[in-house]
XYZ file of C-alpha atoms in Angstrom:
764
model
C -13.237 38.094 73.188
C -14.360 37.647 69.654
C -12.206 39.697 67.235
C -15.237 41.688 66.040
C -15.790 43.005 69.413
C -13.351 45.837 69.238
C -12.068 47.146 66.026
C -9.994 50.580 66.404
C -7.833 52.436 63.942
C -4.651 54.215 64.952
C -4.861 57.412 66.717
C -2.798 60.190 65.208
C -0.362 61.219 67.977
C 2.995 62.603 67.945
C 4.915 62.577 64.850
C 3.023 61.826 61.441
C 2.600 58.215 60.514
C 2.347 56.326 57.190
C -1.186 55.018 56.614
C 0.055 51.394 56.735
C -0.495 49.886 60.345
C 0.041 46.767 62.222
C -2.303 44.917 64.206
C -4.816 47.883 64.706
C -7.834 46.283 63.251
C -9.736 43.036 64.081
C -12.760 41.337 62.172
C -11.934 43.247 58.902
C -11.905 42.149 55.341
C -8.261 40.703 55.917
C -6.027 40.267 58.944
C -3.517 42.659 59.797
C -0.306 42.721 57.929
C 2.366 45.172 56.942
C 2.301 45.467 53.259
C 5.581 45.287 51.347
C 6.981 48.666 51.249
C 5.951 51.726 53.044
C 5.608 55.514 52.333
C 8.468 57.574 52.517
C 9.537 60.856 51.763
C 12.453 60.979 49.199
C 13.269 62.783 46.253
C 10.407 62.333 43.726
C 7.900 61.122 46.437
C 5.954 62.372 49.431
C 4.653 61.273 52.756
C 0.961 60.600 53.080
C -0.806 63.922 54.285
C -1.772 63.746 57.875
C -3.331 67.098 58.696
C -4.687 70.204 57.558
C -1.399 71.756 58.653
C 0.770 69.441 56.640
C 2.743 72.056 55.144
C 5.143 73.939 57.524
C 3.587 77.495 58.093
C 6.747 79.310 57.092
C 5.998 78.214 53.507
C 2.648 79.586 53.156
C 1.355 83.108 53.572
C -1.531 84.025 55.943
C -3.964 83.997 52.814
C -2.427 80.536 51.530
C -2.933 79.102 54.983
C -6.487 80.139 55.109
C -7.107 78.763 51.747
C -5.636 75.441 52.858
C -7.680 75.360 56.097
C -10.715 76.307 53.818
C -10.278 73.450 51.349
C -9.767 70.902 54.512
C -13.601 70.045 54.600
C -12.884 66.198 55.543
C -10.832 64.279 57.533
C -9.610 62.080 54.828
C -6.860 60.378 56.655
C -8.960 58.908 59.293
C -11.585 57.852 56.403
C -8.878 55.760 55.096
C -7.899 54.265 58.408
C -11.426 52.885 58.850
C -10.567 50.506 56.131
C -9.050 47.013 57.031
C -5.566 46.296 55.891
C -4.831 43.641 53.432
C -3.341 40.128 54.108
C 0.172 39.770 53.101
C 0.248 38.080 49.675
C -3.209 39.365 48.654
C -4.055 41.695 45.748
C -0.863 40.964 43.846
C -2.733 39.830 40.907
C -4.150 43.225 40.493
C -0.927 44.973 40.600
C 0.147 42.737 37.807
C -3.054 43.182 35.726
C -2.340 44.347 32.315
C -5.013 47.122 32.369
C -3.746 48.433 35.622
C -0.037 48.589 34.209
C -1.234 50.343 31.093
C -2.952 52.916 33.300
C 0.124 53.393 35.297
C 2.316 53.828 32.443
C 0.548 54.756 29.140
C -0.341 58.619 28.731
C -3.237 57.782 26.688
C -5.001 55.953 29.405
C -5.813 58.503 32.086
C -8.851 56.819 33.498
C -9.361 53.080 34.887
C -12.635 51.764 36.442
C -12.693 49.016 38.851
C -16.179 47.482 39.011
C -17.517 44.836 41.167
C -20.594 43.916 43.136
C -20.876 44.238 46.935
C -18.402 42.427 49.233
C -15.637 41.795 46.828
C -13.270 43.707 48.519
C -13.115 46.903 46.225
C -12.479 49.292 49.341
C -9.529 47.100 50.710
C -8.098 46.847 47.241
C -8.245 50.663 46.832
C -6.786 51.257 50.247
C -3.875 48.924 49.329
C -3.208 50.711 45.958
C -2.940 53.993 47.627
C -0.082 52.517 50.130
C 1.343 50.701 46.959
C 1.573 53.831 45.041
C 3.083 55.845 48.027
C 5.659 53.398 48.200
C 6.275 53.540 44.397
C 6.679 57.307 44.609
C 9.844 56.902 46.644
C 11.813 55.898 43.631
C 9.902 57.606 40.750
C 11.914 59.270 38.321
C 8.979 62.038 37.780
C 7.939 63.903 40.792
C 4.517 62.010 41.552
C 1.851 62.896 44.221
C -0.763 60.245 45.349
C -4.252 61.463 46.255
C -7.284 59.636 47.433
C -10.818 59.836 48.521
C -13.282 57.188 49.805
C -17.045 57.931 49.485
C -19.179 56.593 52.141
C -22.973 56.842 52.373
C -22.904 56.872 56.461
C -20.876 59.753 56.973
C -21.891 63.453 55.748
C -18.007 64.373 55.127
C -17.687 61.485 52.549
C -20.896 61.781 50.549
C -20.475 64.525 47.969
C -18.260 65.387 45.066
C -17.239 68.588 46.296
C -15.943 66.847 49.514
C -13.900 64.610 47.180
C -12.319 67.411 45.176
C -11.367 69.422 48.323
C -9.748 66.416 49.852
C -7.735 65.817 46.528
C -6.726 69.445 46.257
C -5.727 69.609 49.845
C -3.367 66.387 49.412
C -2.037 67.973 46.045
C -1.306 71.243 47.356
C 0.268 69.719 50.703
C 2.604 67.856 48.562
C 3.121 70.635 45.802
C 2.884 74.104 47.807
C 3.816 75.878 44.522
C 0.189 74.786 43.167
C -1.732 76.643 45.868
C -1.956 79.618 43.667
C -4.378 77.798 41.218
C -6.694 77.475 44.313
C -5.663 80.830 45.821
C -7.051 82.739 42.930
C -10.551 81.296 43.152
C -10.623 81.725 46.993
C -9.836 85.407 46.468
C -12.477 85.827 43.807
C -15.259 83.794 45.408
C -14.526 83.409 49.151
C -15.209 80.456 51.329
C -18.376 79.558 48.998
C -15.803 78.239 46.315
C -15.598 74.866 48.281
C -19.151 74.446 47.375
C -18.854 74.926 43.716
C -18.085 71.609 41.853
C -17.107 73.423 38.533
C -14.747 75.518 40.233
C -12.983 72.916 42.159
C -12.874 70.702 39.089
C -11.263 73.444 37.005
C -8.715 74.022 39.960
C -7.746 70.535 39.605
C -7.281 70.497 36.029
C -5.397 73.896 35.946
C -3.112 72.427 38.755
C -2.488 69.096 37.004
C -1.528 71.174 33.819
C 1.219 73.241 35.645
C 4.750 72.345 34.878
C 5.580 72.093 38.503
C 2.795 69.604 39.067
C 4.663 66.326 38.043
C 2.522 63.183 38.019
C -0.736 63.095 40.007
C -2.183 59.342 40.905
C -5.664 59.598 42.161
C -7.804 56.787 43.861
C -11.605 57.487 44.153
C -13.227 54.639 45.875
C -16.910 53.775 45.931
C -18.189 56.286 43.671
C -21.722 54.558 43.785
C -22.125 55.901 47.383
C -21.453 59.494 46.225
C -24.740 61.415 46.482
C -26.577 61.397 43.017
C -26.565 65.170 41.913
C -22.776 65.735 42.616
C -22.016 62.240 41.251
C -23.484 63.175 37.982
C -21.501 66.383 37.906
C -18.404 64.280 38.651
C -19.166 61.733 36.046
C -19.921 64.459 33.317
C -16.490 66.013 34.019
C -14.545 62.918 34.099
C -15.793 61.972 30.652
C -15.137 65.254 29.233
C -11.525 65.244 30.748
C -10.835 61.682 29.737
C -12.076 62.279 26.068
C -9.757 65.338 25.959
C -6.668 63.581 27.460
C -7.154 60.453 25.349
C -7.507 62.033 22.075
C -5.322 64.997 21.994
C -1.503 64.862 23.014
C -1.527 68.512 23.407
C -4.127 68.168 26.313
C -2.627 65.015 27.707
C -1.600 65.764 31.492
C -0.101 64.128 34.401
C -3.450 63.510 35.984
C -4.478 59.811 36.187
C -7.551 58.740 38.004
C -8.782 55.108 39.071
C -12.299 54.918 40.199
C -13.867 51.855 42.017
C -17.798 51.320 42.259
C -20.514 48.879 42.028
C -21.849 48.858 38.618
C -24.832 51.163 39.093
C -26.909 52.179 35.959
C -25.665 55.771 35.882
C -21.981 54.796 36.440
C -22.351 52.057 33.733
C -23.866 54.410 31.163
C -20.844 56.785 31.421
C -18.024 54.454 31.863
C -18.846 51.135 30.095
C -16.808 51.953 27.269
C -13.694 53.015 29.252
C -10.912 50.647 30.371
C -12.597 48.591 33.213
C -11.338 45.867 35.413
C -14.686 43.700 36.351
C -13.855 41.770 39.497
C -16.592 39.328 38.578
C -14.178 38.068 35.777
C -11.528 37.499 38.334
C -13.188 34.910 40.381
C -10.090 32.895 40.699
C -7.805 35.508 41.622
C -10.416 36.666 44.264
C -10.840 33.020 45.641
C -7.135 32.922 46.122
C -7.013 35.864 48.015
C -10.008 34.755 50.314
C -8.030 31.606 50.977
C -5.229 33.351 52.178
C -7.588 35.803 54.436
C -9.554 32.766 55.610
C -6.619 30.615 56.407
C -4.785 33.324 58.459
C -8.101 33.993 60.406
C -8.998 30.322 60.955
C -5.717 29.630 62.430
C -6.096 32.225 64.968
C -9.692 30.712 65.934
C -8.369 27.158 65.930
C -5.698 28.311 68.348
C -8.418 29.958 70.523
C -10.941 27.169 70.205
C -8.573 24.211 70.066
C -9.779 22.923 66.654
C -7.656 20.140 65.286
C -5.709 20.492 61.974
C -7.702 18.091 59.873
C -11.097 19.781 60.885
C -9.594 23.241 59.948
C -8.490 22.224 56.777
C -12.160 20.853 55.897
C -13.581 24.091 57.255
C -11.264 26.275 55.240
C -12.255 24.263 52.053
C -15.827 24.547 52.680
C -15.776 28.416 53.458
C -14.050 29.216 50.413
C -16.588 26.911 48.329
C -19.521 28.847 49.843
C -18.073 32.465 49.688
C -18.702 32.845 46.075
C -15.891 35.219 45.811
C -17.408 37.452 48.423
C -14.944 38.923 51.062
C -17.567 40.237 53.244
C -19.540 36.983 53.531
C -16.300 35.390 54.619
C -15.672 38.020 57.246
C -19.321 37.885 58.698
C -19.124 34.036 58.843
C -15.865 33.932 60.651
C -17.031 36.673 62.933
C -20.112 34.471 63.749
C -17.766 31.343 64.239
C -15.569 33.137 66.457
C -18.642 34.026 68.622
C -19.661 30.559 68.779
C -18.173 27.673 70.874
C -18.062 25.240 68.042
C -14.680 23.210 67.944
C -15.671 19.552 66.923
C -15.838 18.488 63.254
C -19.865 17.807 63.498
C -20.507 21.081 65.502
C -18.577 23.031 62.884
C -20.074 21.229 60.028
C -23.430 21.842 61.351
C -22.568 25.488 61.722
C -21.628 26.000 57.985
C -24.534 24.133 56.898
C -27.037 26.650 58.747
C -25.098 29.603 57.434
C -26.822 30.857 54.047
C -24.820 32.051 51.205
C -26.976 35.261 50.495
C -25.601 38.413 52.280
C -29.116 39.495 53.256
C -29.875 36.130 54.702
C -26.564 36.361 56.453
C -27.660 39.831 58.130
C -31.041 38.389 58.934
C -29.382 35.282 60.771
C -26.950 37.579 62.845
C -29.826 40.017 63.882
C -32.280 36.991 64.771
C -29.701 35.990 67.346
C -29.514 39.271 69.286
C -30.671 38.605 72.865
C -32.644 42.015 72.790
C -34.250 42.737 69.397
C -35.833 46.033 70.847
C -32.382 47.239 71.892
C -30.885 46.088 68.719
C -33.323 47.932 66.671
C -32.905 50.941 68.650
C -29.121 51.028 68.133
C -29.359 50.505 64.665
C -32.007 53.377 64.207
C -29.519 55.581 65.857
C -26.427 54.453 63.677
C -28.354 54.496 60.380
C -29.908 57.946 60.697
C -26.976 59.916 62.525
C -25.867 63.008 60.586
C -22.162 61.805 61.480
C -21.056 58.783 63.198
C -21.390 59.149 66.805
C -18.594 58.345 69.375
C -18.769 56.193 72.537
C -19.820 58.747 74.831
C -22.402 60.198 72.194
C -23.860 56.716 71.870
C -24.044 56.124 75.435
C -26.227 58.955 76.016
C -28.398 58.227 72.969
C -28.957 54.775 73.872
C -29.663 55.379 77.564
C -31.919 58.420 77.598
C -35.609 58.118 78.577
C -38.503 60.864 78.324
C -38.461 60.694 82.162
C -34.919 61.826 82.554
C -34.504 65.390 83.634
C -30.605 65.844 83.956
C -27.496 64.083 82.649
C -27.129 62.598 86.224
C -30.476 60.593 85.603
C -28.891 58.793 82.822
C -28.245 55.037 83.297
C -25.163 54.798 81.101
C -23.738 51.492 79.918
C -20.096 51.423 81.287
C -18.861 49.528 78.102
C -21.222 50.757 75.299
C -19.156 49.223 72.500
C -19.391 45.868 73.969
C -23.199 46.487 74.713
C -24.081 47.498 71.234
C -22.078 44.737 69.583
C -23.603 42.215 71.923
C -27.011 43.443 70.730
C -26.214 43.600 66.888
C -23.320 41.271 66.445
C -20.749 41.872 63.510
C -23.292 43.999 61.478
C -21.876 46.906 63.694
C -18.266 47.803 63.968
C -16.339 50.291 66.273
C -13.707 52.106 64.494
C -11.565 54.971 66.361
C -14.417 54.963 69.000
C -17.188 55.485 66.539
C -20.078 53.287 65.494
C -20.520 52.219 61.965
C -22.182 49.583 60.123
C -19.989 46.830 58.730
C -20.819 47.651 54.982
C -23.124 49.610 52.829
C -24.940 46.420 51.982
C -26.056 46.427 55.558
C -27.677 49.677 55.340
C -29.319 48.486 52.138
C -30.582 45.499 54.007
C -31.914 47.268 56.965
C -33.548 50.488 55.723
C -36.250 51.252 53.199
C -38.129 54.431 51.960
C -41.432 52.825 52.188
C -43.375 53.590 55.051
C -45.249 50.379 55.478
C -44.133 46.859 54.549
C -46.435 43.916 54.976
C -45.004 40.747 56.310
C -45.458 39.205 52.635
C -42.991 41.676 51.239
C -40.252 40.889 53.538
C -37.959 38.012 53.599
C -37.494 38.160 57.522
C -38.121 40.136 60.519
C -35.130 42.361 60.028
C -35.137 43.216 56.234
C -35.981 46.807 55.602
C -37.257 47.028 59.090
C -35.866 50.498 59.482
C -37.595 53.566 57.694
C -35.948 56.819 57.265
C -38.824 58.677 58.920
C -38.884 56.477 61.964
C -35.143 56.473 62.444
C -35.004 60.310 62.288
C -37.950 60.146 64.772
C -35.936 58.214 67.362
C -33.061 60.564 67.036
C -35.192 63.704 67.205
C -36.905 62.509 70.487
C -33.423 61.688 71.915
C -31.878 65.099 70.996
C -35.007 67.012 72.169
C -35.245 65.023 75.385
C -31.591 65.867 75.931
C -31.857 69.656 75.073
C -34.688 70.379 77.511
C -32.727 69.388 80.599
C -33.017 72.369 82.793
C -29.206 72.655 83.065
C -29.071 73.764 79.342
C -31.653 76.494 79.794
C -30.466 80.336 80.108
C -28.504 82.629 78.204
C -25.109 81.334 77.433
C -21.939 82.923 75.506
C -20.489 80.886 72.587
C -17.453 80.279 74.991
C -19.478 79.059 77.844
C -21.540 76.795 75.581
C -18.549 75.235 73.893
C -17.031 74.623 77.612
C -20.312 72.938 78.672
C -20.087 70.587 75.650
C -16.667 69.461 77.072
C -18.562 68.121 80.272
C -21.645 66.830 78.355
C -20.394 65.045 75.225
C -23.794 64.487 73.634
C -24.672 68.141 73.741
C -22.676 69.321 70.671
C -24.395 66.811 68.595
C -27.807 67.291 69.787
C -27.503 70.965 69.401
C -26.167 71.083 65.876
C -28.665 68.332 64.460
C -31.864 68.196 66.286
C -33.407 70.360 63.649
C -32.341 68.274 60.977
C -33.838 64.996 62.424
C -36.999 66.846 63.256
C -37.063 68.040 59.578
C -36.686 64.403 58.139
C -39.325 62.882 60.453
C -43.206 63.312 60.697
C -44.495 64.631 63.974
C -48.284 64.750 62.896
C -49.192 61.913 65.193
C -46.650 62.441 67.823
C -47.880 65.094 70.255
C -45.087 64.771 72.684
C -42.524 65.290 70.242
C -44.450 68.192 68.802
C -44.595 69.921 72.190
C -40.813 69.413 72.636
C -40.028 71.104 69.453
C -42.554 73.890 70.013
C -40.468 74.390 73.630
C -37.150 74.656 71.752
C -38.175 76.990 69.029
C -39.527 79.203 71.849
C -35.974 80.830 72.135
C -37.496 84.087 73.553
C -39.283 82.842 76.526
C -36.745 80.108 77.357
C -33.325 80.703 75.900
C -31.241 77.496 75.582
C -27.647 76.496 74.984
C -28.328 75.040 71.809
C -28.782 78.497 70.044
C -25.161 79.895 70.579
C -23.651 76.354 69.868
C -25.083 76.682 66.430
C -24.161 80.104 66.095
C -23.003 81.838 62.786
C -21.046 79.645 60.574
C -17.930 80.977 58.864
C -19.807 81.442 55.285
C -20.696 84.309 53.434
C -23.813 82.855 51.855
C -27.133 83.204 53.735
C -27.996 79.587 53.020
C -24.606 78.594 54.866
C -25.540 80.669 57.781
C -26.938 79.479 60.958
C -30.550 80.471 60.442
C -30.866 82.587 63.836
C -27.673 84.785 62.638
C -29.504 85.461 59.339
C -32.567 86.434 61.173
C -30.877 88.591 63.720
C -27.671 89.920 62.061
C -28.598 93.743 61.488
C -25.951 94.158 58.635
C -26.863 91.232 56.461
C -29.746 89.579 57.956
C -33.285 90.743 58.632
C -32.531 92.592 61.874
C -35.041 90.546 64.072
C -33.204 90.494 67.341
C -35.624 88.236 69.227
C -37.354 85.960 66.615
C -40.644 84.377 67.760
C -41.134 80.428 67.412
C -42.850 80.872 63.844
C -39.573 82.445 62.547
C -37.463 79.834 64.124
C -39.299 77.003 62.742
C -39.424 78.409 59.315
C -35.737 79.088 59.143
C -35.090 75.517 60.067
C -37.888 74.100 57.647
C -40.044 72.595 60.512
C -43.216 72.615 58.181
C -45.388 70.634 60.549
C -44.340 73.204 63.429
C -45.134 76.074 61.271
C -48.534 74.519 60.324
C -49.206 74.152 64.045
C -48.169 77.936 64.992
C -49.950 78.976 61.808
C -53.480 78.256 63.250
C -52.992 81.278 65.638
C -52.465 83.762 62.650
C -48.634 83.616 63.022
C -48.301 83.153 59.361
C -49.756 86.778 58.668
C -47.602 88.462 61.430
C -44.695 90.520 60.577
C -41.780 91.979 62.454
C -38.844 94.587 61.802
C -39.305 95.991 58.605
C -42.301 94.216 57.541
C -40.695 90.642 57.370
C -42.759 87.648 58.080
C -42.282 83.962 58.291
C -42.767 83.655 54.436
C -39.608 85.834 54.017
C -37.724 83.347 56.184
C -38.715 80.383 54.350
C -37.703 81.848 51.054
C -34.600 82.934 52.602
C -33.539 79.413 53.287
C -35.313 77.657 50.483
C -37.973 75.939 52.382
C -40.712 75.043 49.915
C -42.900 73.192 52.127
C -42.956 75.908 54.848
C -43.744 78.677 52.183
C -46.526 76.499 50.982
C -48.132 76.210 54.571
C -47.730 79.920 55.235
C -49.346 80.948 52.020
C -52.095 78.534 52.500
C -52.582 80.407 56.000
C -52.778 83.786 54.459
C -49.057 84.970 54.454
C -48.742 88.128 52.117
C -46.791 87.361 48.969
C -46.159 90.969 48.496
C -45.264 92.100 52.040
C -42.325 93.767 53.381
C -39.769 96.449 52.368
C -38.228 93.715 50.432
C -40.821 91.399 49.098
C -40.384 87.484 49.286
C -40.068 87.183 45.525
C -37.288 89.766 45.374
C -35.747 87.827 48.068
C -35.758 84.764 46.291
C -34.271 86.258 43.014
C -31.543 88.119 44.606
C -30.509 85.182 47.119
C -29.243 83.766 43.803
C -27.674 86.784 42.777
C -26.077 87.086 46.326
C -24.659 83.583 45.986
C -22.859 84.700 42.909
C -21.616 87.983 44.041
C -21.376 87.929 47.923
C -17.961 89.061 48.077
C -18.145 92.309 46.125
C -21.547 92.969 47.933
C -20.002 92.616 51.346
C -16.900 94.930 50.410
C -19.454 97.429 49.146
C -21.673 97.442 52.370
C -24.132 94.869 52.827
C -26.938 92.837 51.046
C -29.841 94.411 52.601
C -28.528 97.778 51.512
C -28.142 96.714 47.954
C -31.690 95.191 48.060
C -33.292 98.535 49.061
C -31.209 100.578 46.708
C -31.272 98.299 43.600
C -34.585 96.729 43.648
C -35.538 98.233 40.153
C -32.822 95.900 38.908
C -33.447 92.274 39.182
C -31.185 89.574 37.678
C -33.663 87.681 35.738
C -31.091 85.096 34.612
C -31.769 83.441 37.934
C -34.994 82.297 36.776
C -35.245 78.687 35.986
C -38.432 76.690 34.999
C -37.534 74.204 37.789
C -37.394 76.881 40.484
C -40.262 75.632 42.495
C -39.965 78.394 44.960
C -40.290 81.321 42.556
C -43.034 79.386 40.760
C -45.021 78.975 43.957
C -44.669 82.725 44.577
C -45.780 83.862 41.108
C -48.707 81.227 41.046
C -49.613 82.766 44.696
C -50.044 86.252 43.179
C -46.673 87.786 43.715
C -46.046 90.813 41.693
C -42.885 90.849 39.967
C -40.849 93.694 41.598
C -39.792 96.519 38.945
C -40.155 98.156 35.669
C -36.393 97.292 34.738
C -34.659 94.068 34.393
C -30.926 93.487 34.043
C -29.683 90.645 31.710
C -26.828 89.005 33.314
C -24.656 86.004 32.316
C -26.513 82.920 33.343
C -24.545 80.429 35.143
C -21.277 82.477 35.032
C -19.428 84.449 37.540
C -19.852 88.172 37.534
C -16.475 89.935 36.629
C -17.706 93.534 36.706
C -19.206 95.713 39.453
C -20.270 99.257 40.079
C -18.864 101.801 42.542
C -21.425 100.462 45.052
C -20.270 97.045 44.601
C -23.486 95.868 43.017
C -21.824 93.649 40.572
C -24.602 93.207 37.967
C -23.170 92.590 34.358
C -25.511 95.338 32.570
C -25.123 93.732 29.061
C -28.428 95.386 28.334
C -31.179 97.133 30.197
C -34.710 95.820 29.248
C -37.589 98.198 29.784
C -40.712 96.373 30.530
C -42.750 99.693 29.242
C -41.781 98.431 25.694
C -43.870 95.856 23.901
C -41.185 93.820 22.437
C -38.458 91.789 23.769
C -35.399 90.385 21.634
C -34.716 86.902 23.031
C -30.864 87.102 23.363
C -28.984 84.248 24.964
C -30.349 84.323 28.327
C -32.657 82.003 30.287
C -35.815 83.817 30.433
C -38.860 81.443 30.894
C -42.344 81.621 29.386
C -43.847 82.055 32.877
C -41.820 84.706 33.731
C -42.520 86.545 30.414
C -46.354 85.960 30.954
C -46.014 87.313 34.402
C -44.312 90.593 33.224
C -46.968 90.974 30.596
C -49.713 90.878 33.370
C -47.534 93.173 35.770
C -47.078 95.730 32.873
C -50.875 95.862 32.100
C -49.935 95.845 28.431
C -51.452 93.886 25.437
C -48.720 91.384 25.754
C -44.878 90.694 25.305
C -43.595 89.501 22.086
C -40.541 87.178 22.143
């Protein structure tokens, strides 16, 4: 069997293991080999962190333990284990590089950037550095902690800067429990929400690294270019500010050192181009030497299996290195294809290499053009690229097999060996790691996917390039999930416990229940009547209760936007108190604008429930601008309800800032009704499209009094009722003049105030 047919990482069982491994990966960027040295727990060092409960519970208070569990937002250890180990003898040039040594030893160089284009082995090198640094800590004179994070575009846990900071903090606190106090104070002040706040997490890291008990912290952050754009910007801005402070002021120098790897994207280049940088494109000689080591080791295994002569093998090795152009990924893919072939003679091997293109995109095209079933390959790739998280073997087996005619799990014609089946269809462009499906590299996703709805043949270089559109891919999974959830076996009223037990029996149920709405929101159902009808059925949870509703349940977050929508609708304490929400409210809560459009034809947009709440309130509550626009176009009352939509929009921001104080005092809804004459207008921002939509649609500003708060800061004072408004100054709209102090009041707000007060105008 070709080596790329199965590629599994370690399963963590029994006692914790260091992250270096033997013989567990095949088809990777380098053959498996034990690196020199391995992590160990000795004085001054620490073992790799292996779980959320890495610190013995006796060392933590219950609150500290909860804080640690809260920041464990990603399985960073398994993310590292996706990465192939390096071949023995490779990467040594980097360890000797002058800039790397300076970063390690000189306090005035806290930041190092490793820049390279795709396929050069950055991630494998970063993984090697983590293991190498672990081994160094065993003999370090200064207590040293090694932390890491690997960004990946194909996994929701690995996309954001907040996830990265949470992972780094979890590793740091696990190694140095005395530092947990820096995270605990923010946890106590802000609750679970603090893991979503980049600035809070960054400040915790800086404070912890300045603590006298911290020691040295070496942090490896890989593939920054795959971090989502907004949080990437925040991270780069903070890195530059920190690096400048640490480099230029001896008083501010700290033990924290960060090494970043990335492709040279424009935004990253703009921030980092003046910083110490190792550019792999300038290290072609060293990379080619490493490629030679990798290719030789892998070719020897192929030669033994396919009986290739020694002379032919040497010639093959020479030609592969020449064509590789310092690109590890190209070598891996070519060797995978070679291993799959039956070539063994000098002529057949020479012909094989002659036909292999040097361009990565062309290699991907060649691989997929050989698929025995292009339709099946396309379906598998649609599923892999659009999945909200990597699917495991059982989930993929169901997703790949299900048909619209299936009525029960027993009807599914499942592949007995789904990993083999998918990789037979897609070749080495797909990997199975720890029983989960991934693309071989981000460049494969770049090759396959496009944001352009229609591409003419003249615009493409082949049948497969940009053949997957994000809307179509999500449509594939939306159909798969809705077909599955509509099985009669999943109908009825289920408790949370019964629903979770059902997931153990039906392995695709958990994924379908949690993510069908996300896929439905990201696709277009306008011309797909069958999918529209399926979604309408699933939204009708009153007539036909289904198991997906308790599975989503109430997520353990205090912010409404982090709650499962149905809980926010039905919870009488902090929700809208609508116990049996109709379809239009369910669709509005999940942002299904085209479904809301369909339902609004029959006056659903103007209906109200409970205390006068309608679908517009729900859309505002969850920030679904498209849904709000549809509802307003169909006559939704922008000034209806005990709490009007614009009040809800304003106070949602306030709630996000002050949820803990409000919960302690007795609920968000009570506050809204009691304090509706005090609106935190610091929440206004001229880029807030929801507020502007409401104002432009005729929403009246809610009250004669505005409370000026501290824009962008966390509230520190609270009233007896727990309404933690910072009342620097009460502004009465009955007066004609406003003195514009340092708050973010925009012109449109002031104009709306002028209209509401029916005065001659407002001076500012």
